[in-house]
Amino acid sequence: QVQFVESGGGLVQPGGSLRLSCAASGFTVSNYILNWYRQAPGKERELVARISNIDGSTMYVDSVKGRFTISRDNAKNTVYLQMNSLKPEDAAVYYCNVYLYDRAMDYWGKGTLVTVSS
């Protein structure tokens, strides 16, 4: 059974940092593309960052480039999102996601809330 346990969200002041963690079970993170999405109130869910299973290459939405870093720890079967220089517009619920192509199934974590406010 595929499960994600997300952690690391919370309240941070503008300019601060948080590291989100997403511990996975039921599949091996190194075998699949892993994503972080976010959804702010009244807005659509958007893809924030992605890490490839092939070569570890990463991609980011323009608004977070240079501030966020997605990474993966294969030994812990966990994906991370390091968020620096946080802005109020980064406030959202953040979700980890994987599409298991060999099972044709899309899986989502329950989300972790990030609040950026002074």
Short mmCIF file of C-alpha atoms in Angstrom, two decimals:
data_model
loop_
_atom_site.label_atom_id
_atom_site.label_comp_id
_atom_site.label_asym_id
_atom_site.label_seq_id
_atom_site.Cartn_x
_atom_site.Cartn_y
_atom_site.Cartn_z
CA GLN A 1 0.00 0.00 0.00
CA VAL A 2 1.40 3.36 -1.04
CA GLN A 3 1.57 5.94 1.72
CA PHE A 4 3.23 9.28 2.30
CA VAL A 5 3.97 10.85 5.66
CA GLU A 6 4.59 14.56 5.21
CA SER A 7 6.12 16.79 7.84
CA GLY A 8 7.97 20.03 8.29
CA GLY A 9 5.28 22.58 7.67
CA GLY A 10 4.54 25.40 10.06
CA LEU A 11 4.60 29.13 10.62
CA VAL A 12 7.64 31.05 9.47
CA GLN A 13 8.42 34.72 9.05
CA PRO A 14 9.10 36.16 5.59
CA GLY A 15 12.69 35.43 4.67
CA GLY A 16 12.77 32.31 6.78
CA SER A 17 13.30 28.68 5.84
CA LEU A 18 11.53 25.37 6.20
CA ARG A 19 12.33 21.85 5.09
CA LEU A 20 9.45 19.64 4.13
CA SER A 21 9.83 15.88 4.29
CA CYS A 22 7.78 13.20 2.63
CA ALA A 23 8.52 9.67 3.79
CA ALA A 24 7.19 7.12 1.32
CA SER A 25 6.21 3.50 1.70
CA GLY A 26 4.84 0.95 -0.73
CA PHE A 27 7.19 1.93 -3.52
CA THR A 28 10.83 2.89 -4.04
CA VAL A 29 11.34 6.61 -4.52
CA SER A 30 14.43 6.14 -6.67
CA ASN A 31 12.36 4.41 -9.34
CA TYR A 32 9.90 7.23 -10.04
CA ILE A 33 9.58 10.92 -10.73
CA LEU A 34 8.63 12.67 -7.50
CA ASN A 35 6.74 15.93 -7.25
CA TRP A 36 5.87 18.61 -4.74
CA TYR A 37 2.68 20.55 -5.38
CA ARG A 38 1.06 23.33 -3.43
CA GLN A 39 -2.39 24.82 -3.17
CA ALA A 40 -3.16 28.20 -1.68
CA PRO A 41 -6.67 29.18 -0.61
CA GLY A 42 -8.81 30.01 -3.62
CA LYS A 43 -6.16 28.91 -6.08
CA GLU A 44 -5.55 25.85 -8.16
CA ARG A 45 -3.00 23.27 -7.15
CA GLU A 46 0.31 23.95 -8.87
CA LEU A 47 3.44 21.92 -9.47
CA VAL A 48 6.30 23.44 -7.47
CA ALA A 49 9.20 21.07 -8.01
CA ARG A 50 10.04 17.74 -9.60
CA ILE A 51 12.97 15.36 -9.39
CA SER A 52 13.74 12.77 -12.03
CA ASN A 53 14.31 9.11 -11.26
CA ILE A 54 16.64 8.78 -14.27
CA ASP A 55 19.38 11.27 -13.53
CA GLY A 56 18.20 13.21 -10.52
CA SER A 57 17.58 16.30 -12.61
CA THR A 58 15.18 18.81 -11.14
CA MET A 59 12.70 21.38 -12.34
CA TYR A 60 10.95 24.23 -10.54
CA VAL A 61 8.15 26.63 -11.14
CA ASP A 62 9.60 30.05 -11.95
CA SER A 63 8.36 31.64 -8.75
CA VAL A 64 10.55 29.41 -6.55
CA LYS A 65 13.68 29.05 -8.67
CA GLY A 66 16.79 29.84 -6.69
CA ARG A 67 14.94 29.55 -3.37
CA PHE A 68 13.60 25.98 -3.22
CA THR A 69 15.49 22.72 -3.62
CA ILE A 70 13.97 19.29 -4.10
CA SER A 71 16.05 16.28 -3.13
CA ARG A 72 15.72 12.59 -2.44
CA ASP A 73 17.27 10.25 0.11
CA ASN A 74 17.03 6.78 -1.34
CA ALA A 75 18.19 5.10 1.85
CA LYS A 76 15.34 6.71 3.78
CA ASN A 77 12.90 6.46 0.87
CA THR A 78 12.12 10.11 1.45
CA VAL A 79 11.81 13.22 -0.68
CA TYR A 80 12.49 16.71 0.65
CA LEU A 81 11.72 20.28 -0.25
CA GLN A 82 14.09 22.83 1.20
CA MET A 83 12.45 26.24 1.10
CA ASN A 84 14.54 29.34 1.71
CA SER A 85 13.77 33.05 1.53
CA LEU A 86 10.11 32.32 2.00
CA LYS A 87 7.58 34.89 0.91
CA PRO A 88 3.95 35.39 1.96
CA GLU A 89 2.89 34.14 -1.47
CA ASP A 90 4.53 30.78 -0.72
CA ALA A 91 1.91 30.10 1.94
CA ALA A 92 -0.09 27.03 0.96
CA VAL A 93 -0.70 23.41 1.68
CA TYR A 94 2.17 21.43 0.18
CA TYR A 95 1.65 17.92 -1.16
CA CYS A 96 4.03 15.24 -2.30
CA ASN A 97 2.97 13.24 -5.30
CA VAL A 98 4.04 10.31 -7.40
CA TYR A 99 2.62 8.69 -10.50
CA LEU A 100 3.43 5.00 -10.48
CA TYR A 101 3.53 4.40 -14.21
CA ASP A 102 3.71 0.64 -13.84
CA ARG A 103 0.52 0.62 -11.79
CA ALA A 104 -1.11 3.54 -13.66
CA MET A 105 -1.89 5.09 -10.29
CA ASP A 106 -1.43 8.61 -8.97
CA TYR A 107 -0.77 9.03 -5.25
CA TRP A 108 -0.90 12.10 -3.03
CA GLY A 109 0.14 12.86 0.49
CA LYS A 110 -2.33 14.49 2.86
CA GLY A 111 -0.47 17.77 2.73
CA THR A 112 1.43 19.93 5.16
CA LEU A 113 0.53 23.56 5.82
CA VAL A 114 3.08 26.31 5.33
CA THR A 115 2.21 29.74 6.68
CA VAL A 116 4.47 32.71 5.96
CA SER A 117 3.61 35.69 8.07
CA SER A 118 5.18 38.23 10.36
#
